[in-house]
Amino acid sequence: MQLEFYKYQGTGNDFVMIDNRSEFFPKENTQLIAHLCDRRFGIGGDGLILLENDSETNFKMVYYNSDGNQSSMCGNGGRCLVAFAKKLNVIENETTFIATDGLHHATIADDGLVSLQMIDVAEVKVSSDHVFLNTGSPHHVQLVDDLENYNIKENGAAIRYGDLYGKAGSNINFVKQIDDTTFSLRTYERGVEDETLSCGTGATAVAIAMNVLGKTDASSIDLNVEGGKLVVFFEKKEGQFTHVFLKGPAEFVFKGTIEI
Ligand SMILES: N[C@@H](CCC[C@H](N)C(=O)O)C(=O)O
């Protein structure tokens, strides 16, 4: 069978997109999803996303990591799916869709940048050398001295598989402060089991964690990721973060078919 796919990337976090409104895709086939995400034997991607019909919103997002397993929210993937929905004429420049962590509102600006509303965050656990919070996916956030030369894969895997997070694991973000409102981060992603060029829920987690740690009092924070730049903005009231938005590019790369 010939499978039609679209490839998208958001700051270098790349995804295989499939229009599954007709529900043809074999969603339980973990091996097939991992194969499609494989960079040597398949199409290649950090994850695979299905766009499906939803009775109450514009569409449904179903997200899989490149290991083939369905997972929690993907911020960059959500932004790319919004751009994909526009390409398919499912939406125009504004949408509400459903994902695993609930409803998401998003807009596409004239310059193509996609702003995606993320979940509200009320609980942020601060430890001596790291912060843990859930921004739709679980994130460990840790400041490091030499981010450029830091071994993300080795140190990330050690924390992800260590005692802190048990079987479920976590995504691991290493961070360096650049100025009052800017941070650089590199992320080890669970389910990819490697560093990716960007992680949207990770950038969101870093922005909130840096505010909680008092590293910034800005409510709009610039994040440098390996694949580009993201902005996270939010409202903060009595320790709760609401109206949290992740903004950045979401770009169509190519379209193709693959024999499955
Ligand atoms: N790249 C994503 C995060 C995807 C989910 C993550 N790998 C997990 O399983 O927790 C993003 O942009 O947020």
XYZ file of N, CA and C and ligand atoms in Angstrom:
793
model
N 0.839 -1.195 0.000
C 0.000 0.000 0.000
C 0.878 1.250 0.000
N 0.477 2.268 -0.776
C 1.189 3.552 -0.809
C 0.619 4.467 0.273
N 1.493 4.946 1.177
C 1.059 5.854 2.237
C 1.487 7.276 1.871
N 0.523 8.195 1.834
C 0.869 9.605 1.573
C 1.216 10.294 2.893
N 2.326 10.999 2.905
C 2.742 11.705 4.127
C 3.206 13.115 3.778
N 3.279 13.938 4.815
C 3.828 15.288 4.717
C 4.898 15.397 5.790
N 5.982 16.078 5.484
C 7.045 16.290 6.464
C 7.036 17.757 6.881
N 7.039 17.997 8.200
C 7.082 19.354 8.757
C 8.212 19.446 9.763
N 8.676 20.672 10.011
C 9.624 20.889 11.100
C 9.343 22.230 11.785
N 9.565 22.236 13.084
C 9.432 23.467 13.871
C 10.715 23.639 14.667
N 11.522 24.649 14.293
C 12.870 24.835 14.871
C 13.666 23.520 14.914
N 13.537 22.756 13.843
C 14.359 21.555 13.700
C 13.810 20.308 14.387
N 12.722 20.429 15.096
C 12.020 19.260 15.661
C 11.106 18.787 14.526
N 11.393 17.598 13.956
C 10.723 17.247 12.700
C 9.756 16.073 12.838
N 8.709 16.147 12.000
C 7.584 15.228 12.163
C 7.061 14.719 10.819
N 6.657 13.456 10.825
C 5.913 12.882 9.713
C 4.444 13.136 10.032
N 3.740 13.787 9.119
C 2.330 14.134 9.326
C 1.454 13.288 8.414
N 0.392 12.761 8.970
C -0.526 11.963 8.158
C -1.960 12.449 8.376
N -2.646 12.665 7.242
C -4.061 13.041 7.295
C -4.866 11.766 7.507
N -5.311 11.544 8.745
C -6.027 10.297 9.070
C -7.512 10.563 9.308
N -8.063 11.540 8.593
C -9.497 11.821 8.783
C -10.356 10.658 8.314
N -9.824 9.828 7.401
C -10.607 8.665 6.951
C -10.302 7.428 7.802
N -9.469 7.595 8.809
C -9.136 6.538 9.787
C -8.579 5.273 9.146
N -7.727 5.447 8.139
C -7.132 4.282 7.461
C -5.856 3.804 8.153
N -5.248 4.674 8.967
C -3.894 4.389 9.450
C -3.911 3.347 10.574
N -3.022 2.323 10.489
C -2.970 1.280 11.527
C -2.277 1.784 12.793
N -3.063 2.427 13.667
C -2.518 3.174 14.807
C -1.788 2.319 15.837
N -2.114 1.032 15.901
C -1.485 0.168 16.914
C -0.167 -0.420 16.415
N 0.206 -0.138 15.169
C 1.404 -0.751 14.585
C 2.662 0.059 14.965
N 3.147 -0.211 16.170
C 4.302 0.504 16.726
C 5.524 0.382 15.814
N 5.721 -0.835 15.295
C 6.889 -1.094 14.417
C 6.834 -0.238 13.162
N 5.638 -0.123 12.588
C 5.473 0.676 11.369
C 5.777 2.145 11.661
N 5.270 2.657 12.788
C 5.491 4.074 13.131
C 6.991 4.330 13.347
N 7.645 3.407 14.069
C 9.095 3.546 14.291
C 9.836 3.490 12.950
N 9.387 2.621 12.045
C 10.010 2.503 10.716
C 9.851 3.812 9.922
N 8.654 4.390 9.952
C 8.423 5.639 9.210
C 9.299 6.764 9.754
N 9.561 6.757 11.078
C 10.395 7.808 11.703
C 11.890 7.532 11.544
N 12.249 6.325 11.117
C 13.667 5.963 10.998
C 14.336 6.793 9.887
N 15.496 7.407 10.245
C 16.157 8.306 9.294
C 16.936 7.577 8.211
N 17.164 6.282 8.375
C 17.914 5.537 7.357
C 17.003 4.640 6.532
N 16.079 3.968 7.193
C 15.238 3.004 6.482
C 13.833 3.533 6.181
N 13.495 4.706 6.753
C 12.141 5.236 6.546
C 12.168 6.658 6.028
N 11.218 7.481 6.511
C 11.158 8.889 6.088
C 12.094 9.716 6.968
N 12.012 9.489 8.266
C 12.824 10.235 9.231
C 12.018 11.290 9.952
N 12.090 11.254 11.277
C 11.396 12.273 12.074
C 11.584 11.995 13.551
N 11.425 13.057 14.360
C 11.457 12.877 15.822
C 10.140 12.307 16.313
N 9.122 12.396 15.454
C 7.823 11.868 15.839
C 6.909 11.784 14.635
N 5.741 11.163 14.849
C 4.727 11.038 13.794
C 3.410 11.538 14.375
N 2.688 12.315 13.581
C 1.443 12.911 14.081
C 0.306 12.620 13.111
N -0.811 12.165 13.682
C -2.019 11.954 12.888
C -2.960 13.130 13.091
N -3.505 13.646 12.007
C -4.574 14.636 12.087
C -5.886 13.887 11.884
N -6.760 13.942 12.884
C -8.016 13.191 12.822
C -9.205 14.121 13.032
N -10.391 13.641 12.684
C -11.614 14.413 12.918
C -11.951 14.417 14.394
N -12.551 15.510 14.857
C -13.070 15.576 16.217
C -14.440 16.245 16.144
N -15.408 15.726 16.895
C -16.779 16.244 16.767
C -16.937 17.634 17.388
N -16.081 17.995 18.343
C -16.289 19.274 19.037
C -15.278 20.374 18.702
N -14.165 19.995 18.099
C -13.155 21.007 17.750
C -12.785 20.850 16.268
N -11.819 21.621 15.799
C -11.469 21.574 14.375
C -10.808 20.270 13.968
N -10.010 19.681 14.887
C -9.354 18.407 14.596
C -8.755 17.832 15.874
N -8.284 16.594 15.754
C -7.655 15.906 16.893
C -6.200 15.621 16.548
N -5.315 15.807 17.543
C -3.880 15.509 17.362
C -3.568 14.189 18.071
N -2.976 13.268 17.332
C -2.519 12.005 17.940
C -1.015 11.931 17.704
N -0.258 11.927 18.800
C 1.208 12.058 18.693
C 1.945 10.769 19.094
N 2.928 10.403 18.286
C 3.814 9.259 18.568
C 5.261 9.740 18.553
N 6.048 9.273 19.512
C 7.490 9.498 19.466
C 8.118 8.619 18.385
N 9.383 8.893 18.043
C 10.034 8.121 16.972
C 10.269 6.661 17.354
N 10.115 6.310 18.629
C 10.215 4.889 19.009
C 8.929 4.129 18.675
N 7.924 4.848 18.172
C 6.681 4.203 17.735
C 5.572 4.228 18.770
N 5.877 4.711 19.983
C 4.869 4.712 21.049
C 4.129 6.049 21.112
N 2.816 5.933 21.358
C 2.023 7.147 21.556
C 2.496 7.828 22.842
N 2.555 9.143 22.832
C 3.056 9.816 24.031
C 2.219 11.040 24.373
N 2.774 11.839 25.289
C 2.065 13.012 25.805
C 2.202 14.169 24.803
N 1.922 15.385 25.238
C 1.841 16.512 24.303
C 3.199 16.870 23.695
N 3.150 17.278 22.443
C 4.340 17.761 21.755
C 4.040 19.194 21.293
N 4.761 20.149 21.855
C 4.487 21.560 21.556
C 4.844 21.939 20.138
N 6.044 21.557 19.697
C 6.434 21.872 18.315
C 5.557 21.097 17.331
N 5.248 19.863 17.673
C 4.379 19.055 16.820
C 2.993 19.675 16.705
N 2.493 20.203 17.815
C 1.184 20.862 17.812
C 1.201 22.070 16.896
N 2.291 22.848 16.948
C 2.398 24.028 16.077
C 2.459 23.593 14.618
N 3.228 22.531 14.352
C 3.323 22.039 12.960
C 1.982 21.482 12.474
N 1.252 20.843 13.379
C -0.041 20.276 12.980
C -1.029 21.395 12.619
N -0.937 22.514 13.305
C -1.792 23.666 12.981
C -1.479 24.142 11.550
N -0.177 24.233 11.218
C 0.211 24.632 9.854
C -0.272 23.594 8.831
N -0.195 22.317 9.194
C -0.662 21.223 8.317
C -2.182 21.329 8.112
N -2.908 21.611 9.193
C -4.374 21.737 9.097
C -4.747 22.876 8.148
N -3.944 23.937 8.178
C -4.209 25.057 7.247
C -3.941 24.614 5.809
N -2.842 23.876 5.610
C -2.504 23.404 4.260
C -3.606 22.509 3.698
N -4.244 21.715 4.581
C -5.321 20.804 4.149
C -6.667 21.530 4.031
N -6.679 22.847 4.299
C -7.913 23.644 4.309
C -8.908 23.197 5.380
N -8.400 22.629 6.455
C -9.257 22.259 7.589
C -9.546 23.506 8.422
N -8.589 24.435 8.459
C -8.736 25.687 9.218
C -8.194 26.851 8.370
N -8.421 28.073 8.883
C -7.748 29.229 8.277
C -6.595 29.649 9.193
N -6.743 30.783 9.888
C -5.596 31.236 10.703
C -5.806 31.128 12.201
N -6.895 30.515 12.598
C -7.187 30.399 14.021
C -7.889 29.072 14.250
N -7.570 28.413 15.350
C -8.165 27.103 15.577
C -8.227 26.730 17.048
N -9.125 25.811 17.350
C -9.091 25.095 18.625
C -9.104 23.618 18.266
N -8.167 22.863 18.833
C -8.115 21.422 18.567
C -7.913 20.673 19.865
N -8.109 19.373 19.799
C -7.973 18.541 20.991
C -6.717 17.683 20.877
N -5.992 17.592 21.976
C -4.813 16.711 22.048
C -4.907 15.923 23.348
N -3.904 15.138 23.629
C -3.953 14.246 24.792
C -4.087 14.997 26.117
N -3.582 16.237 26.172
C -3.652 17.014 27.423
C -4.805 18.015 27.436
N -5.694 17.947 26.455
C -6.872 18.816 26.461
C -6.945 19.729 25.254
N -7.725 20.795 25.391
C -7.965 21.714 24.275
C -6.786 22.660 24.085
N -6.488 22.963 22.838
C -5.429 23.931 22.519
C -5.984 24.950 21.535
N -5.746 26.225 21.864
C -6.100 27.294 20.950
C -4.816 27.709 20.229
N -4.898 28.045 18.958
C -3.685 28.455 18.231
C -4.038 29.458 17.143
N -3.062 30.304 16.826
C -3.230 31.255 15.717
C -1.990 31.209 14.817
N -2.227 31.516 13.540
C -1.114 31.633 12.584
C -1.029 33.105 12.172
N 0.146 33.722 12.411
C 0.319 35.140 12.074
C 0.637 35.295 10.585
N 0.631 36.540 10.103
C 0.903 36.810 8.687
C 2.284 36.304 8.271
N 3.256 36.343 9.207
C 4.613 35.860 8.889
C 4.738 34.336 9.016
N 3.622 33.649 9.301
C 3.627 32.187 9.365
C 3.946 31.626 10.745
N 4.347 32.492 11.673
C 4.663 31.976 13.015
C 3.384 31.480 13.687
N 3.499 30.331 14.339
C 2.328 29.735 14.996
C 2.454 29.894 16.507
N 1.405 30.480 17.113
C 1.334 30.599 18.577
C 0.339 29.569 19.085
N 0.811 28.726 19.966
C -0.006 27.617 20.468
C -0.188 27.760 21.970
N -1.452 27.748 22.410
C -1.690 27.816 23.866
C -1.415 26.446 24.485
N -0.631 26.480 25.543
C -0.249 25.265 26.257
C -1.105 25.145 27.520
N -0.990 24.022 28.227
C -1.795 23.854 29.440
C -1.348 24.843 30.525
N -2.276 25.158 31.435
C -1.923 25.961 32.606
C -0.999 25.129 33.492
N -0.100 25.814 34.191
C 0.833 25.099 35.082
C 0.675 25.643 36.498
N 0.328 24.759 37.422
C 0.155 25.191 38.818
C 1.236 24.600 39.709
N 1.738 23.431 39.319
C 2.695 22.742 40.191
C 4.103 22.744 39.591
N 5.034 23.342 40.312
C 6.440 23.355 39.877
C 7.273 22.884 41.063
N 7.969 21.760 40.895
C 8.767 21.208 42.003
C 10.206 21.687 41.889
N 10.650 22.439 42.895
C 12.010 22.982 42.873
C 12.896 22.155 43.796
N 13.977 21.607 43.253
C 14.950 20.853 44.060
C 16.270 21.617 44.048
N 17.267 21.103 44.776
C 18.519 21.848 44.922
C 19.211 22.099 43.573
N 19.176 21.117 42.664
C 19.897 21.322 41.404
C 19.024 21.232 40.154
N 17.719 21.132 40.333
C 16.851 21.071 39.150
C 15.418 21.453 39.512
N 14.614 21.626 38.463
C 13.182 21.910 38.617
C 12.445 20.853 37.805
N 11.279 20.408 38.296
C 10.467 19.475 37.512
C 9.058 20.031 37.369
N 8.552 19.992 36.153
C 7.173 20.438 35.912
C 6.611 19.746 34.673
N 5.284 19.777 34.575
C 4.618 19.167 33.428
C 3.954 20.271 32.613
N 4.358 20.385 31.367
C 3.784 21.406 30.477
C 2.966 20.727 29.359
N 2.449 19.565 29.677
C 1.789 18.712 28.678
C 2.603 17.442 28.539
N 3.890 17.561 28.721
C 4.842 16.448 28.864
C 5.727 16.764 30.073
N 6.305 15.722 30.702
C 7.127 15.942 31.897
C 8.521 16.471 31.546
N 8.970 17.472 32.322
C 10.270 18.079 32.024
C 11.115 18.322 33.263
N 12.343 17.837 33.223
C 13.397 18.122 34.180
C 14.180 19.296 33.584
N 14.423 20.331 34.397
C 15.133 21.526 33.923
C 16.330 21.771 34.829
N 17.505 21.870 34.225
C 18.730 21.997 35.022
C 19.687 22.998 34.379
N 20.154 23.961 35.161
C 21.147 24.920 34.659
C 22.515 24.248 34.632
N 23.280 24.495 33.554
C 24.637 23.938 33.474
C 25.609 25.047 33.049
N 26.894 24.853 33.371
C 27.895 25.891 33.112
C 28.307 25.989 31.645
N 28.562 24.844 31.025
C 29.129 24.861 29.685
C 28.175 24.149 28.725
N 27.067 24.824 28.437
C 26.005 24.178 27.642
C 26.502 23.726 26.273
N 27.356 24.542 25.645
C 27.827 24.243 24.283
C 28.539 22.896 24.216
N 29.342 22.604 25.250
C 30.142 21.367 25.216
C 29.567 20.261 26.092
N 28.385 20.477 26.622
C 27.790 19.505 27.539
C 27.350 18.264 26.757
N 27.590 17.077 27.328
C 27.167 15.848 26.654
C 25.695 15.576 26.985
N 24.821 16.046 26.090
C 23.375 16.000 26.349
C 22.872 14.553 26.365
N 23.340 13.749 25.396
C 22.828 12.381 25.296
C 23.211 11.562 26.534
N 24.472 11.655 26.922
C 24.940 10.845 28.056
C 24.326 11.316 29.380
N 24.401 12.629 29.625
C 23.869 13.151 30.898
C 22.340 13.105 30.927
N 21.718 13.347 29.774
C 20.253 13.284 29.703
C 19.750 11.875 29.979
N 20.380 10.905 29.334
C 19.956 9.501 29.525
C 20.151 9.073 30.973
N 21.247 9.524 31.599
C 21.514 9.129 32.991
C 20.389 9.624 33.911
N 19.892 10.814 33.677
C 18.800 11.352 34.514
C 17.468 10.698 34.125
N 17.218 10.575 32.829
C 15.948 9.996 32.334
C 15.747 8.575 32.861
N 16.835 7.797 32.882
C 16.742 6.400 33.333
C 17.145 6.230 34.801
N 17.484 7.355 35.480
C 17.923 7.264 36.872
C 16.764 7.088 37.838
N 17.065 7.242 39.142
C 16.071 6.979 40.193
C 14.934 8.007 40.243
N 15.206 9.209 39.748
C 14.239 10.298 39.927
C 12.877 10.036 39.287
N 12.860 9.487 38.084
C 11.620 9.479 37.315
C 11.016 8.106 37.026
N 11.625 7.064 37.545
C 11.023 5.737 37.410
C 10.833 5.303 35.976
N 9.872 4.400 35.784
C 9.681 3.783 34.474
C 9.202 4.797 33.421
N 8.353 5.723 33.847
C 7.796 6.687 32.880
C 8.879 7.606 32.323
N 9.906 7.893 33.115
C 10.982 8.769 32.659
C 10.530 10.216 32.518
N 11.387 11.027 31.942
C 11.095 12.450 31.734
C 11.946 12.942 30.572
N 11.560 14.073 30.021
C 12.442 14.781 29.096
C 13.393 15.607 29.951
N 14.616 15.792 29.470
C 15.644 16.450 30.287
C 16.180 17.673 29.532
N 16.051 18.849 30.168
C 16.504 20.105 29.536
C 17.692 20.682 30.292
N 18.741 21.027 29.557
C 19.912 21.677 30.138
C 19.914 23.129 29.642
N 20.168 24.051 30.571
C 19.889 25.462 30.306
C 21.057 26.363 30.672
N 21.180 27.455 29.892
C 22.151 28.501 30.207
C 21.446 29.854 30.052
N 21.653 30.751 31.035
C 21.048 32.083 30.928
C 21.912 32.965 30.039
N 21.274 33.682 29.101
C 21.999 34.582 28.187
C 21.879 36.032 28.661
N 20.657 36.483 28.952
C 20.446 37.813 29.536
C 19.159 37.776 30.346
N 18.630 38.946 30.718
C 17.464 39.003 31.616
C 16.245 38.250 31.087
N 16.123 38.183 29.750
C 14.898 37.590 29.192
C 15.189 36.439 28.222
N 16.448 36.031 28.127
C 16.817 35.022 27.111
C 17.578 33.852 27.742
N 17.209 32.648 27.314
C 17.884 31.429 27.780
C 18.167 30.532 26.575
N 19.269 29.803 26.642
C 19.539 28.763 25.645
C 19.268 27.426 26.303
N 18.739 26.488 25.528
C 18.498 25.164 26.088
C 18.786 24.082 25.063
N 19.151 22.935 25.591
C 19.304 21.729 24.768
C 18.554 20.616 25.485
N 17.827 19.819 24.710
C 16.894 18.864 25.313
C 17.181 17.421 24.890
N 17.202 16.538 25.887
C 17.198 15.087 25.648
C 15.735 14.663 25.700
N 15.242 14.101 24.583
C 13.825 13.736 24.539
C 13.561 12.264 24.781
N 12.707 12.033 25.742
C 12.156 10.706 25.997
C 11.446 10.223 24.723
N 11.607 8.953 24.377
C 10.896 8.418 23.208
C 11.651 8.611 21.906
N 12.576 9.572 21.906
C 13.537 9.705 20.810
C 14.852 9.118 21.327
N 15.038 9.265 22.643
C 16.206 8.772 23.390
C 17.505 9.368 22.844
N 17.415 10.655 22.563
C 18.575 11.398 22.067
C 18.258 12.892 22.188
N 19.256 13.703 21.915
C 19.001 15.139 21.827
C 18.220 15.425 20.554
N 17.222 16.303 20.639
C 16.566 16.799 19.431
C 16.975 18.264 19.263
N 16.708 18.830 18.096
C 17.135 20.216 17.851
C 16.240 21.228 18.547
N 15.106 20.768 19.066
C 14.182 21.669 19.755
C 13.092 20.846 20.423
N 12.552 21.367 21.503
C 11.407 20.720 22.152
C 10.498 21.831 22.685
N 9.276 21.877 22.183
C 8.370 22.973 22.525
C 7.871 22.933 23.960
N 7.451 21.755 24.420
C 7.025 21.659 25.830
C 8.239 21.885 26.730
N 9.437 21.541 26.239
C 10.672 21.776 27.004
C 10.975 23.262 27.114
N 10.857 23.993 25.999
C 11.083 25.446 26.021
C 10.082 26.112 26.966
N 8.844 25.644 26.931
C 7.800 26.177 27.819
C 8.177 25.917 29.275
N 8.648 24.709 29.547
C 9.044 24.338 30.911
C 10.227 25.186 31.388
N 11.175 25.420 30.504
C 12.361 26.222 30.870
C 11.933 27.650 31.200
N 11.068 28.248 30.376
C 10.623 29.626 30.623
C 9.959 29.737 31.998
N 9.061 28.809 32.300
C 8.348 28.850 33.587
C 9.318 28.577 34.741
N 10.197 27.589 34.558
C 11.153 27.237 35.624
C 12.083 28.410 35.934
N 12.524 29.131 34.904
C 13.442 30.247 35.128
C 12.720 31.395 35.852
N 11.435 31.558 35.571
C 10.653 32.562 36.310
C 10.518 32.142 37.779
N 10.213 30.877 37.999
C 10.034 30.384 39.379
C 11.346 30.495 40.163
N 12.464 30.250 39.513
C 13.769 30.334 40.191
C 14.221 31.784 40.403
N 13.481 32.746 39.830
C 13.853 34.156 39.975
C 14.979 34.582 39.037
N 15.254 33.760 38.015
C 16.300 34.125 37.040
C 15.807 35.218 36.091
N 14.487 35.340 35.968
C 13.887 36.390 35.141
C 12.541 36.753 35.748
N 12.153 38.032 35.614
C 10.772 38.358 36.019
C 9.941 38.719 34.794
N 10.491 38.412 33.604
C 9.772 38.707 32.362
C 8.612 37.727 32.172
N 7.561 38.198 31.509
C 6.449 37.286 31.210
C 6.487 36.872 29.732
N 7.491 37.368 29.006
C 7.741 36.903 27.640
C 9.230 36.580 27.559
N 9.524 35.331 27.278
C 10.910 34.857 27.374
C 11.367 34.283 26.035
N 12.571 34.678 25.627
C 13.147 34.181 24.363
C 13.979 32.939 24.653
N 13.779 31.937 23.842
C 14.493 30.676 24.029
C 15.290 30.352 22.777
N 16.608 30.210 22.944
C 17.452 29.745 21.835
C 17.525 28.228 21.922
N 17.083 27.578 20.859
C 17.231 26.126 20.790
C 18.199 25.810 19.657
N 18.657 24.593 19.561
C 19.661 24.254 18.541
C 19.148 24.540 17.125
N 17.828 24.404 16.914
C 17.272 24.581 15.568
C 16.629 25.937 15.325
N 16.824 26.908 16.213
C 16.230 28.225 15.976
C 15.810 28.926 17.247
N 14.747 29.728 17.133
C 14.313 30.546 18.269
C 12.818 30.361 18.525
N 12.478 30.302 19.804
C 11.084 30.205 20.229
C 10.818 31.314 21.240
N 9.562 31.668 21.393
C 9.167 32.629 22.439
C 8.064 31.975 23.259
N 8.161 32.130 24.580
C 7.100 31.647 25.473
C 6.608 32.839 26.277
N 5.300 33.047 26.278
C 4.748 34.119 27.117
C 3.571 33.584 27.917
N 3.332 34.220 29.069
C 2.316 33.697 30.001
C 1.833 34.795 30.923
N 0.762 34.478 31.674
C 0.324 35.338 32.776
C 0.586 34.547 34.048
N 1.001 35.275 35.111
C 1.301 34.598 36.375
C 0.488 35.248 37.478
N -0.255 34.428 38.204
C -1.062 34.952 39.300
C -1.034 33.952 40.430
N -0.618 34.408 41.596
C -0.564 33.565 42.802
C 0.127 32.237 42.520
N 1.264 32.308 41.837
C 2.056 31.112 41.586
C 1.542 30.225 40.464
N 0.437 30.618 39.835
C -0.120 29.804 38.737
C 0.183 30.462 37.399
N 0.529 29.650 36.437
C 0.836 30.151 35.100
C -0.341 29.817 34.183
N -0.967 30.868 33.654
C -2.107 30.670 32.748
C -1.827 31.402 31.426
N -2.689 31.176 30.443
C -2.518 31.790 29.117
C -1.063 31.634 28.646
N -0.579 30.431 28.770
C 0.800 30.111 28.385
C 0.824 29.851 26.876
N 1.661 30.589 26.148
C 1.746 30.407 24.692
C 3.168 30.097 24.261
N 3.283 29.214 23.294
C 4.554 28.857 22.659
C 4.481 29.355 21.220
N 5.437 30.214 20.838
C 5.377 30.825 19.495
C 6.655 30.538 18.713
N 6.517 30.202 17.453
C 7.695 29.972 16.620
C 7.313 29.473 15.241
N 8.328 29.212 14.406
C 8.063 28.743 13.038
C 7.562 27.296 13.003
N 6.772 27.014 11.971
C 6.264 25.648 11.741
C 6.221 25.482 10.234
N 7.159 24.737 9.679
C 7.337 24.776 8.234
C 7.161 23.443 7.520
N 6.455 23.517 6.394
C 6.300 22.367 5.499
C 7.646 22.113 4.827
N 8.090 20.853 4.799
C 9.389 20.532 4.186
C 9.176 19.832 2.836
N 8.467 18.727 2.842
C 8.137 18.043 1.587
C 6.984 17.086 1.795
N 6.466 16.590 0.670
C 5.345 15.663 0.679
C 5.791 14.429 -0.098
N 5.316 13.270 0.237
C 5.711 12.103 -0.538
C 4.821 10.902 -0.284
N 5.198 9.807 -0.904
C 4.519 8.535 -0.628
C 5.576 7.502 -0.297
N 5.198 6.543 0.509
C 6.117 5.468 0.889
C 5.330 4.158 0.875
N 5.966 3.106 0.408
C 5.341 1.788 0.351
C 5.342 1.177 1.759
N 4.162 0.785 2.244
C 4.130 0.129 3.573
C 3.462 -1.233 3.478
N 9.190 17.408 20.946
C 8.066 17.584 21.759
C 7.911 16.699 22.960
C 7.425 15.319 22.540
C 7.026 14.413 23.664
C 8.199 13.862 24.437
N 9.193 13.256 23.640
C 7.666 12.882 25.492
O 7.429 11.709 25.192
O 7.449 13.318 26.636
C 7.727 19.040 22.006
O 8.002 19.859 21.104
O 7.112 19.366 23.015
